[in-house]
Amino acid sequence: MELSDKKATLSFSDGSPSVEFPVHKGTVGPDVIDIRKLYGQTGMFTYDPGFMATAACESGITYIDGDKGQLMYRGYPIDQLAQKCDFMDVCYLILNGDLPDADQKQEFDSLVTNHTMVQEQMQHFLRGFRPDAHPMAILTGLVGALSAFYHDSTDITNPHHRHVSAIRLIAKLPTLVAMAYKYSLGQPFIYPKNDLSYTGNFLRMMFATPCEDYKVNEVVERALDRIFILHADHEQNASTSTVRLCGSSGTNPFAAIAAGVACLWGPAHGGANEACLNMLEELQANGGIDKVGEFMEKVKDKNSGVRLMGFGHRVYKNYDPRAKLMQETCKEVLEALGLENDPLFKLAMEVERIALEDPYFVERKLYPNVDFYSGIVQRAIGIPTSLFTAIFALARTVGWIAQWNEMLSDPDYKIGRPRQLYVGPVQRDVPAQR
């Protein structure tokens, strides 16, 4: 954190003395006003619902410029990473700060591969769930339970323990997600296979059966790998902030990541692509492409209650850089699987065309986000809608664990304790007779 030459001055209209606060500069992006001494000097807190203008930490992992539509991991633009790297490259980058060389990549890939199996008793734990339970309910429980099976790496003050936990979480999430899926189908669990890639292994655990050999489709493998890359981290979003806040109490990494999984489950966060696909399917069932214009007019009418899912973003006020990559991937997958005429994809293209031309959406900067196309890709691959958020959690785990580790390494690290503006009753006495 670099101290700026300028300072911020807070003045009061009642004549109270002004207060100065230091300003810190980041490498890129907005400066921050350091208000840590605000309460001590003024007896007041700031008020910022949703943390819209509050930097709760400093981080060197991910940078987003919403106005420019820019996303970078450790300084590398997301489009370059998605086109030139695989997910294991990106995991190494996010965890360690630099892309791996050939030897580092081989060692890292091998390390992750050899941690993909889970303790066999995890199967008994899984069978305690109803087969029709939502995959995110199962995943929240399974991730939290990892601390009961791998308690040899839960000393958060030990950097080696933190590293081992990071590898275990990244390696075991695909296995756990695939187990949750297989359990819902009543099919046998498929064990990981060490001669496959991270993403290829996941596809095999998801879709193979003991009855026949399974061959990984390279186009599908590349597409899913890109989905993982695009979702690996996204700065201080709700689930990442949850992991940091939960982890700030000193809890073990598995509990902190389980908290992130639970937060991601919300439809306003990780469930957005599921909501988007549901919207398209409902539109298709109610007239399809011929009704898109009518649907978009309803979206513009605030009294209609109709919402356009997959457009706009709290951070991006320009085209989500991940959306264009996902659109390209969507076309590649549908072509490879012979689904070029997929009605939902055509429907999505028409919705996007209208939104990008209609002044109503243009003026409000409602551009497609990554969720708009990722759901179509996963549906084409054969992933059920209910599993979309679990796939998101799988990809985001590396970002969560890197953010958690960064927080613990920060000399300014403290347990999270947001303040409030109290608006309840003043002190009052309980009546003598009740």
Short mmCIF file of C-alpha atoms in Angstrom, two decimals:
data_model
loop_
_atom_site.label_atom_id
_atom_site.label_comp_id
_atom_site.label_asym_id
_atom_site.label_seq_id
_atom_site.Cartn_x
_atom_site.Cartn_y
_atom_site.Cartn_z
CA MET A 1 0.00 0.00 0.00
CA GLU A 2 1.58 3.28 -1.14
CA LEU A 3 0.84 6.54 0.66
CA SER A 4 -0.35 9.35 -1.62
CA ASP A 5 0.88 12.94 -1.34
CA LYS A 6 -2.69 14.19 -1.03
CA LYS A 7 -4.95 13.88 2.00
CA ALA A 8 -8.71 13.88 2.49
CA THR A 9 -10.31 16.42 4.80
CA LEU A 10 -13.64 15.81 6.49
CA SER A 11 -15.41 18.97 7.61
CA PHE A 12 -18.62 19.41 9.59
CA SER A 13 -21.38 21.98 9.19
CA ASP A 14 -21.79 22.36 12.98
CA GLY A 15 -18.37 23.89 13.42
CA SER A 16 -16.65 20.77 14.80
CA PRO A 17 -12.94 20.60 13.96
CA SER A 18 -12.07 19.18 10.52
CA VAL A 19 -10.29 15.83 10.39
CA GLU A 20 -7.62 14.73 7.90
CA PHE A 21 -7.25 11.20 6.60
CA PRO A 22 -4.40 9.67 4.59
CA VAL A 23 -4.97 8.55 1.01
CA HIS A 24 -3.40 5.37 -0.36
CA LYS A 25 -2.70 4.52 -3.99
CA GLY A 26 -3.08 1.18 -5.72
CA THR A 27 -1.11 0.15 -8.80
CA VAL A 28 -4.22 0.80 -10.92
CA GLY A 29 -7.75 1.85 -10.10
CA PRO A 30 -9.22 4.30 -7.59
CA ASP A 31 -7.29 5.59 -4.58
CA VAL A 32 -8.69 4.86 -1.12
CA ILE A 33 -9.25 7.13 1.89
CA ASP A 34 -7.95 5.42 5.02
CA ILE A 35 -10.71 5.91 7.60
CA ARG A 36 -9.48 3.44 10.20
CA LYS A 37 -9.17 6.23 12.78
CA LEU A 38 -12.52 7.85 11.94
CA TYR A 39 -14.40 6.54 14.96
CA GLY A 40 -11.58 7.35 17.36
CA GLN A 41 -11.34 10.92 16.10
CA THR A 42 -15.01 11.72 15.48
CA GLY A 43 -17.12 9.12 17.31
CA MET A 44 -18.85 8.34 13.99
CA PHE A 45 -18.89 5.47 11.48
CA THR A 46 -19.35 5.58 7.73
CA TYR A 47 -22.60 4.22 6.29
CA ASP A 48 -22.30 2.15 3.11
CA PRO A 49 -24.98 -0.55 2.61
CA GLY A 50 -23.73 -3.28 0.31
CA PHE A 51 -20.17 -1.92 0.58
CA MET A 52 -20.66 -0.03 -2.69
CA ALA A 53 -17.84 2.42 -1.91
CA THR A 54 -15.78 0.59 0.69
CA ALA A 55 -12.46 -1.21 0.21
CA ALA A 56 -12.31 -3.78 3.02
CA CYS A 57 -8.86 -5.08 2.15
CA GLU A 58 -5.89 -4.69 -0.16
CA SER A 59 -5.34 -7.45 -2.71
CA GLY A 60 -2.94 -8.28 -5.50
CA ILE A 61 -4.98 -11.06 -7.09
CA THR A 62 -7.71 -9.68 -9.35
CA TYR A 63 -8.45 -6.27 -10.82
CA ILE A 64 -11.69 -5.17 -12.46
CA ASP A 65 -12.41 -1.91 -14.26
CA GLY A 66 -16.15 -2.03 -14.78
CA ASP A 67 -16.29 1.09 -16.96
CA LYS A 68 -13.71 -0.30 -19.39
CA GLY A 69 -14.97 -3.88 -19.21
CA GLN A 70 -11.56 -5.07 -18.01
CA LEU A 71 -10.72 -8.12 -15.87
CA MET A 72 -7.18 -9.21 -14.96
CA TYR A 73 -5.75 -12.01 -12.84
CA ARG A 74 -2.39 -10.95 -11.39
CA GLY A 75 -2.10 -8.36 -14.18
CA TYR A 76 -2.90 -10.69 -17.09
CA PRO A 77 -6.03 -9.82 -19.16
CA ILE A 78 -8.71 -12.50 -18.96
CA ASP A 79 -8.98 -12.88 -22.74
CA GLN A 80 -5.27 -13.75 -23.04
CA LEU A 81 -5.47 -16.26 -20.20
CA ALA A 82 -8.60 -17.90 -21.64
CA GLN A 83 -7.04 -18.23 -25.09
CA LYS A 84 -3.45 -19.20 -24.17
CA CYS A 85 -3.64 -21.03 -20.85
CA ASP A 86 -5.46 -23.93 -19.25
CA PHE A 87 -7.17 -23.88 -15.87
CA MET A 88 -4.17 -25.38 -14.06
CA ASP A 89 -2.00 -22.53 -15.40
CA VAL A 90 -4.52 -20.06 -14.02
CA CYS A 91 -4.75 -21.84 -10.66
CA TYR A 92 -0.97 -21.68 -10.29
CA LEU A 93 -1.02 -18.00 -11.28
CA ILE A 94 -3.74 -17.06 -8.81
CA LEU A 95 -2.10 -18.98 -5.97
CA ASN A 96 1.52 -18.00 -6.61
CA GLY A 97 1.47 -14.69 -8.48
CA ASP A 98 3.10 -15.77 -11.75
CA LEU A 99 2.40 -18.21 -14.56
CA PRO A 100 4.33 -21.48 -14.17
CA ASP A 101 7.29 -22.47 -16.33
CA ALA A 102 7.32 -25.99 -17.81
CA ASP A 103 8.80 -27.66 -14.72
CA GLN A 104 6.57 -25.78 -12.30
CA LYS A 105 3.49 -26.67 -14.35
CA GLN A 106 4.37 -30.36 -14.46
CA GLU A 107 4.96 -30.43 -10.71
CA PHE A 108 1.77 -28.49 -9.93
CA ASP A 109 -0.39 -30.58 -12.28
CA SER A 110 0.99 -33.76 -10.73
CA LEU A 111 0.41 -32.48 -7.20
CA VAL A 112 -3.23 -31.61 -7.90
CA THR A 113 -3.83 -34.85 -9.79
CA ASN A 114 -2.55 -36.95 -6.90
CA HIS A 115 -4.96 -35.28 -4.46
CA THR A 116 -8.17 -35.80 -6.48
CA MET A 117 -9.35 -38.86 -4.58
CA VAL A 118 -11.37 -38.24 -1.42
CA GLN A 119 -11.41 -40.23 1.80
CA GLU A 120 -13.60 -43.28 1.20
CA GLN A 121 -15.80 -42.51 4.22
CA MET A 122 -16.97 -39.35 2.41
CA GLN A 123 -19.27 -41.70 0.48
CA HIS A 124 -21.06 -42.66 3.70
CA PHE A 125 -21.44 -38.99 4.60
CA LEU A 126 -22.90 -38.28 1.16
CA ARG A 127 -25.45 -41.05 1.49
CA GLY A 128 -26.99 -39.22 4.44
CA PHE A 129 -28.57 -36.78 1.97
CA ARG A 130 -31.80 -37.39 0.10
CA PRO A 131 -31.06 -38.27 -3.55
CA ASP A 132 -33.21 -35.34 -4.69
CA ALA A 133 -31.35 -32.80 -2.50
CA HIS A 134 -30.05 -29.73 -4.32
CA PRO A 135 -26.37 -30.25 -5.31
CA MET A 136 -25.40 -27.02 -3.53
CA ALA A 137 -26.89 -28.31 -0.26
CA ILE A 138 -24.81 -31.45 -0.66
CA LEU A 139 -21.68 -29.55 -1.67
CA THR A 140 -21.92 -27.16 1.28
CA GLY A 141 -22.01 -30.13 3.63
CA LEU A 142 -19.27 -32.09 1.89
CA VAL A 143 -16.81 -29.19 1.76
CA GLY A 144 -17.39 -28.37 5.42
CA ALA A 145 -16.93 -32.05 6.29
CA LEU A 146 -13.47 -32.13 4.69
CA SER A 147 -12.08 -30.62 7.90
CA ALA A 148 -13.17 -33.78 9.74
CA PHE A 149 -11.27 -35.99 7.32
CA TYR A 150 -8.20 -33.82 6.64
CA HIS A 151 -7.54 -32.21 10.01
CA ASP A 152 -3.78 -32.62 9.49
CA SER A 153 -3.74 -29.40 7.45
CA THR A 154 -5.95 -27.01 9.39
CA ASP A 155 -3.33 -25.00 11.30
CA ILE A 156 -3.86 -21.63 9.66
CA THR A 157 -0.66 -20.22 11.19
CA ASN A 158 1.39 -22.80 9.30
CA PRO A 159 2.07 -21.76 5.65
CA HIS A 160 2.69 -25.39 4.67
CA HIS A 161 -0.71 -26.41 6.06
CA ARG A 162 -2.35 -23.59 4.13
CA HIS A 163 -0.65 -24.74 0.92
CA VAL A 164 -1.69 -28.37 1.43
CA SER A 165 -5.28 -27.29 2.12
CA ALA A 166 -5.31 -25.18 -1.04
CA ILE A 167 -4.17 -28.10 -3.18
CA ARG A 168 -6.63 -30.46 -1.54
CA LEU A 169 -9.57 -28.13 -2.09
CA ILE A 170 -8.73 -27.44 -5.74
CA ALA A 171 -8.15 -31.16 -6.38
CA LYS A 172 -11.15 -32.57 -4.55
CA LEU A 173 -13.91 -30.17 -5.61
CA PRO A 174 -14.38 -31.85 -9.04
CA THR A 175 -14.59 -35.23 -7.32
CA LEU A 176 -17.17 -33.98 -4.82
CA VAL A 177 -19.30 -32.25 -7.47
CA ALA A 178 -19.25 -35.38 -9.65
CA MET A 179 -20.14 -37.54 -6.63
CA ALA A 180 -23.11 -35.30 -5.85
CA TYR A 181 -24.29 -35.64 -9.46
CA LYS A 182 -23.86 -39.41 -9.59
CA TYR A 183 -25.66 -39.77 -6.27
CA SER A 184 -28.66 -37.85 -7.62
CA LEU A 185 -28.82 -40.26 -10.58
CA GLY A 186 -28.37 -43.40 -8.50
CA GLN A 187 -25.27 -44.29 -10.53
CA PRO A 188 -21.96 -45.66 -9.19
CA PHE A 189 -19.29 -43.13 -8.30
CA ILE A 190 -16.47 -42.92 -10.84
CA TYR A 191 -13.01 -42.63 -9.34
CA PRO A 192 -10.53 -40.08 -10.73
CA LYS A 193 -8.01 -41.17 -13.33
CA ASN A 194 -4.52 -39.73 -13.15
CA ASP A 195 -3.70 -39.78 -16.86
CA LEU A 196 -6.41 -37.23 -17.71
CA SER A 197 -6.34 -33.46 -17.43
CA TYR A 198 -8.10 -31.71 -14.55
CA THR A 199 -11.12 -30.87 -16.70
CA GLY A 200 -11.08 -34.12 -18.67
CA ASN A 201 -11.03 -36.04 -15.41
CA PHE A 202 -14.05 -34.11 -14.17
CA LEU A 203 -16.00 -34.85 -17.35
CA ARG A 204 -15.20 -38.54 -17.01
CA MET A 205 -16.27 -38.64 -13.35
CA MET A 206 -19.50 -36.89 -14.36
CA PHE A 207 -20.52 -38.86 -17.43
CA ALA A 208 -18.70 -42.22 -17.48
CA THR A 209 -20.27 -45.44 -16.22
CA PRO A 210 -18.64 -48.82 -15.47
CA CYS A 211 -20.56 -50.29 -18.42
CA GLU A 212 -18.43 -48.82 -21.19
CA ASP A 213 -15.34 -46.81 -21.99
CA TYR A 214 -15.63 -43.02 -21.93
CA LYS A 215 -13.71 -40.80 -24.32
CA VAL A 216 -13.35 -37.12 -23.47
CA ASN A 217 -14.53 -34.78 -26.25
CA GLU A 218 -11.67 -32.28 -26.71
CA VAL A 219 -13.97 -29.40 -27.71
CA VAL A 220 -16.15 -29.95 -24.66
CA GLU A 221 -13.08 -30.30 -22.46
CA ARG A 222 -11.68 -27.00 -23.75
CA ALA A 223 -15.04 -25.27 -23.32
CA LEU A 224 -15.48 -26.38 -19.72
CA ASP A 225 -11.86 -25.50 -18.97
CA ARG A 226 -12.58 -21.99 -20.26
CA ILE A 227 -15.66 -21.75 -18.03
CA PHE A 228 -13.42 -22.62 -15.08
CA ILE A 229 -10.89 -19.94 -16.08
CA LEU A 230 -13.54 -17.24 -16.49
CA HIS A 231 -14.97 -17.97 -13.04
CA ALA A 232 -11.72 -18.52 -11.12
CA ASP A 233 -11.82 -15.21 -9.26
CA HIS A 234 -13.72 -11.93 -9.43
CA GLU A 235 -12.31 -9.54 -6.87
CA GLN A 236 -14.27 -8.86 -3.63
CA ASN A 237 -17.67 -10.25 -4.59
CA ALA A 238 -20.21 -11.57 -2.09
CA SER A 239 -18.88 -15.11 -1.75
CA THR A 240 -15.22 -14.04 -1.68
CA SER A 241 -15.99 -11.46 0.99
CA THR A 242 -17.85 -14.20 2.88
CA VAL A 243 -14.79 -16.46 2.75
CA ARG A 244 -12.61 -13.61 4.01
CA LEU A 245 -15.03 -12.65 6.78
CA CYS A 246 -15.53 -16.25 7.87
CA GLY A 247 -11.80 -16.94 7.68
CA SER A 248 -10.99 -13.80 9.65
CA SER A 249 -12.22 -15.53 12.81
CA GLY A 250 -9.40 -18.06 12.47
CA THR A 251 -11.61 -20.92 11.33
CA ASN A 252 -10.14 -23.74 9.24
CA PRO A 253 -9.97 -23.31 5.44
CA PHE A 254 -12.59 -25.97 4.71
CA ALA A 255 -15.16 -24.18 6.86
CA ALA A 256 -14.32 -20.85 5.22
CA ILE A 257 -14.72 -22.29 1.72
CA ALA A 258 -17.98 -24.01 2.74
CA ALA A 259 -19.25 -20.57 3.74
CA GLY A 260 -18.32 -19.31 0.28
CA VAL A 261 -20.21 -22.20 -1.32
CA ALA A 262 -23.30 -21.37 0.74
CA CYS A 263 -23.15 -17.69 -0.26
CA LEU A 264 -22.64 -18.57 -3.92
CA TRP A 265 -25.86 -20.56 -3.87
CA GLY A 266 -27.93 -17.36 -3.92
CA PRO A 267 -29.73 -16.61 -7.23
CA ALA A 268 -28.32 -13.08 -7.23
CA HIS A 269 -24.78 -14.52 -7.27
CA GLY A 270 -23.80 -18.00 -8.48
CA GLY A 271 -27.33 -18.96 -9.45
CA ALA A 272 -27.54 -16.27 -12.12
CA ASN A 273 -26.76 -18.54 -15.08
CA GLU A 274 -29.39 -21.01 -13.89
CA ALA A 275 -31.92 -18.15 -13.73
CA CYS A 276 -30.88 -17.00 -17.20
CA LEU A 277 -31.38 -20.43 -18.76
CA ASN A 278 -34.75 -20.76 -17.04
CA MET A 279 -35.74 -17.41 -18.56
CA LEU A 280 -34.80 -18.56 -22.06
CA GLU A 281 -36.58 -21.89 -21.65
CA GLU A 282 -39.73 -20.12 -20.46
CA LEU A 283 -39.55 -17.72 -23.41
CA GLN A 284 -39.09 -20.65 -25.79
CA ALA A 285 -42.15 -22.39 -24.32
CA ASN A 286 -44.21 -19.23 -24.77
CA GLY A 287 -43.65 -18.56 -28.44
CA GLY A 288 -39.91 -18.63 -28.93
CA ILE A 289 -38.09 -16.25 -31.23
CA ASP A 290 -41.31 -14.72 -32.58
CA LYS A 291 -42.14 -13.42 -29.11
CA VAL A 292 -38.72 -11.93 -28.26
CA GLY A 293 -39.73 -8.39 -29.25
CA GLU A 294 -42.87 -8.57 -27.13
CA PHE A 295 -40.86 -10.00 -24.22
CA MET A 296 -38.28 -7.21 -24.42
CA GLU A 297 -41.05 -4.59 -24.34
CA LYS A 298 -42.36 -6.17 -21.14
CA VAL A 299 -38.86 -5.99 -19.68
CA LYS A 300 -38.88 -2.22 -20.26
CA ASP A 301 -42.21 -1.90 -18.44
CA LYS A 302 -41.38 -1.71 -14.72
CA ASN A 303 -44.96 -2.66 -13.85
CA SER A 304 -44.87 -5.94 -15.79
CA GLY A 305 -42.67 -7.77 -13.30
CA VAL A 306 -40.68 -9.30 -16.19
CA ARG A 307 -36.89 -9.30 -15.68
CA LEU A 308 -34.11 -9.73 -18.21
CA MET A 309 -31.65 -12.22 -16.73
CA GLY A 310 -28.03 -12.42 -17.88
CA PHE A 311 -27.74 -8.70 -18.68
CA GLY A 312 -26.09 -5.98 -16.68
CA HIS A 313 -23.65 -6.37 -13.82
CA ARG A 314 -23.08 -4.61 -10.54
CA VAL A 315 -19.43 -3.98 -11.50
CA TYR A 316 -19.32 -3.95 -15.31
CA LYS A 317 -20.81 -0.85 -16.91
CA ASN A 318 -19.54 -2.03 -20.28
CA TYR A 319 -19.55 -5.39 -22.08
CA ASP A 320 -18.49 -8.12 -19.62
CA PRO A 321 -15.11 -9.26 -21.07
CA ARG A 322 -15.99 -12.84 -20.16
CA ALA A 323 -19.25 -12.75 -22.12
CA LYS A 324 -17.62 -12.43 -25.56
CA LEU A 325 -15.28 -15.34 -24.78
CA MET A 326 -18.25 -17.39 -23.60
CA GLN A 327 -20.21 -16.54 -26.76
CA GLU A 328 -17.33 -17.85 -28.91
CA THR A 329 -17.12 -20.99 -26.78
CA CYS A 330 -20.87 -21.48 -27.07
CA LYS A 331 -20.67 -21.48 -30.88
CA GLU A 332 -17.75 -23.95 -30.85
CA VAL A 333 -19.53 -26.41 -28.56
CA LEU A 334 -22.86 -26.30 -30.38
CA GLU A 335 -21.11 -26.86 -33.71
CA ALA A 336 -19.00 -29.73 -32.36
CA LEU A 337 -22.07 -31.43 -30.89
CA GLY A 338 -24.26 -30.83 -33.94
CA LEU A 339 -26.47 -28.36 -32.09
CA GLU A 340 -25.92 -25.31 -34.31
CA ASN A 341 -29.67 -24.90 -34.64
CA ASP A 342 -30.25 -25.07 -30.92
CA PRO A 343 -33.39 -22.96 -30.38
CA LEU A 344 -32.19 -21.51 -27.08
CA PHE A 345 -28.97 -20.28 -28.65
CA LYS A 346 -30.87 -18.61 -31.50
CA LEU A 347 -33.21 -17.14 -28.93
CA ALA A 348 -30.25 -15.83 -26.91
CA MET A 349 -28.73 -14.22 -30.01
CA GLU A 350 -31.99 -12.42 -30.81
CA VAL A 351 -32.37 -11.19 -27.22
CA GLU A 352 -28.78 -9.92 -27.33
CA ARG A 353 -29.30 -8.23 -30.72
CA ILE A 354 -32.32 -6.28 -29.48
CA ALA A 355 -30.64 -5.33 -26.21
CA LEU A 356 -27.56 -3.99 -28.00
CA GLU A 357 -29.65 -1.89 -30.40
CA ASP A 358 -32.52 -0.68 -28.23
CA PRO A 359 -31.78 2.76 -26.68
CA TYR A 360 -33.47 1.68 -23.43
CA PHE A 361 -30.85 -1.02 -22.77
CA VAL A 362 -27.94 0.89 -24.32
CA GLU A 363 -28.53 3.98 -22.17
CA ARG A 364 -28.66 1.81 -19.05
CA LYS A 365 -25.54 -0.10 -20.13
CA LEU A 366 -27.33 -3.43 -19.86
CA TYR A 367 -24.83 -5.58 -21.75
CA PRO A 368 -24.73 -9.40 -21.70
CA ASN A 369 -22.70 -10.88 -18.85
CA VAL A 370 -20.92 -14.23 -18.65
CA ASP A 371 -24.02 -15.98 -17.27
CA PHE A 372 -25.96 -15.28 -20.46
CA TYR A 373 -24.02 -17.89 -22.45
CA SER A 374 -22.43 -20.18 -19.87
CA GLY A 375 -25.76 -21.81 -19.09
CA ILE A 376 -26.33 -22.70 -22.75
CA VAL A 377 -22.85 -24.23 -22.97
CA GLN A 378 -23.34 -26.34 -19.86
CA ARG A 379 -26.77 -27.45 -21.02
CA ALA A 380 -25.29 -28.55 -24.36
CA ILE A 381 -22.55 -30.49 -22.55
CA GLY A 382 -25.22 -32.36 -20.59
CA ILE A 383 -24.85 -30.70 -17.20
CA PRO A 384 -28.25 -30.32 -15.50
CA THR A 385 -29.38 -26.84 -14.55
CA SER A 386 -29.36 -27.68 -10.84
CA LEU A 387 -25.61 -28.35 -11.04
CA PHE A 388 -24.61 -25.02 -12.65
CA THR A 389 -23.84 -23.28 -9.37
CA ALA A 390 -21.80 -26.26 -8.15
CA ILE A 391 -19.67 -25.97 -11.30
CA PHE A 392 -19.21 -22.27 -10.47
CA ALA A 393 -18.11 -23.20 -6.94
CA LEU A 394 -15.62 -25.70 -8.32
CA ALA A 395 -14.02 -23.00 -10.48
CA ARG A 396 -14.14 -20.26 -7.83
CA THR A 397 -12.46 -22.38 -5.12
CA VAL A 398 -8.97 -21.37 -6.25
CA GLY A 399 -9.89 -17.69 -5.98
CA TRP A 400 -11.47 -18.18 -2.58
CA ILE A 401 -8.49 -20.03 -1.15
CA ALA A 402 -5.99 -17.52 -2.62
CA GLN A 403 -7.96 -14.61 -1.14
CA TRP A 404 -8.15 -16.41 2.22
CA ASN A 405 -4.42 -17.07 2.20
CA GLU A 406 -3.68 -13.47 1.19
CA MET A 407 -5.80 -12.21 4.08
CA LEU A 408 -3.95 -14.36 6.61
CA SER A 409 -0.61 -13.14 5.25
CA ASP A 410 -1.62 -9.47 5.60
CA PRO A 411 0.03 -7.79 8.64
CA ASP A 412 -3.11 -5.62 8.98
CA TYR A 413 -5.35 -8.70 9.17
CA LYS A 414 -8.05 -8.46 11.84
CA ILE A 415 -11.27 -10.30 12.53
CA GLY A 416 -14.06 -8.74 10.47
CA ARG A 417 -16.46 -6.61 12.49
CA PRO A 418 -18.75 -4.35 10.40
CA ARG A 419 -20.50 -1.56 12.32
CA GLN A 420 -24.09 -0.40 12.09
CA LEU A 421 -26.40 2.57 12.29
CA TYR A 422 -28.77 1.62 15.10
CA VAL A 423 -32.37 2.72 14.51
CA GLY A 424 -34.18 0.64 17.16
CA PRO A 425 -35.79 1.81 20.43
CA VAL A 426 -33.76 3.79 22.95
CA GLN A 427 -33.22 2.20 26.36
CA ARG A 428 -36.46 1.42 28.16
CA ASP A 429 -37.45 -0.50 31.31
CA VAL A 430 -39.47 -3.66 31.54
CA PRO A 431 -42.79 -2.85 33.34
CA ALA A 432 -42.92 -3.89 37.02
CA GLN A 433 -46.09 -5.88 36.39
CA ARG A 434 -46.59 -7.78 33.17
#
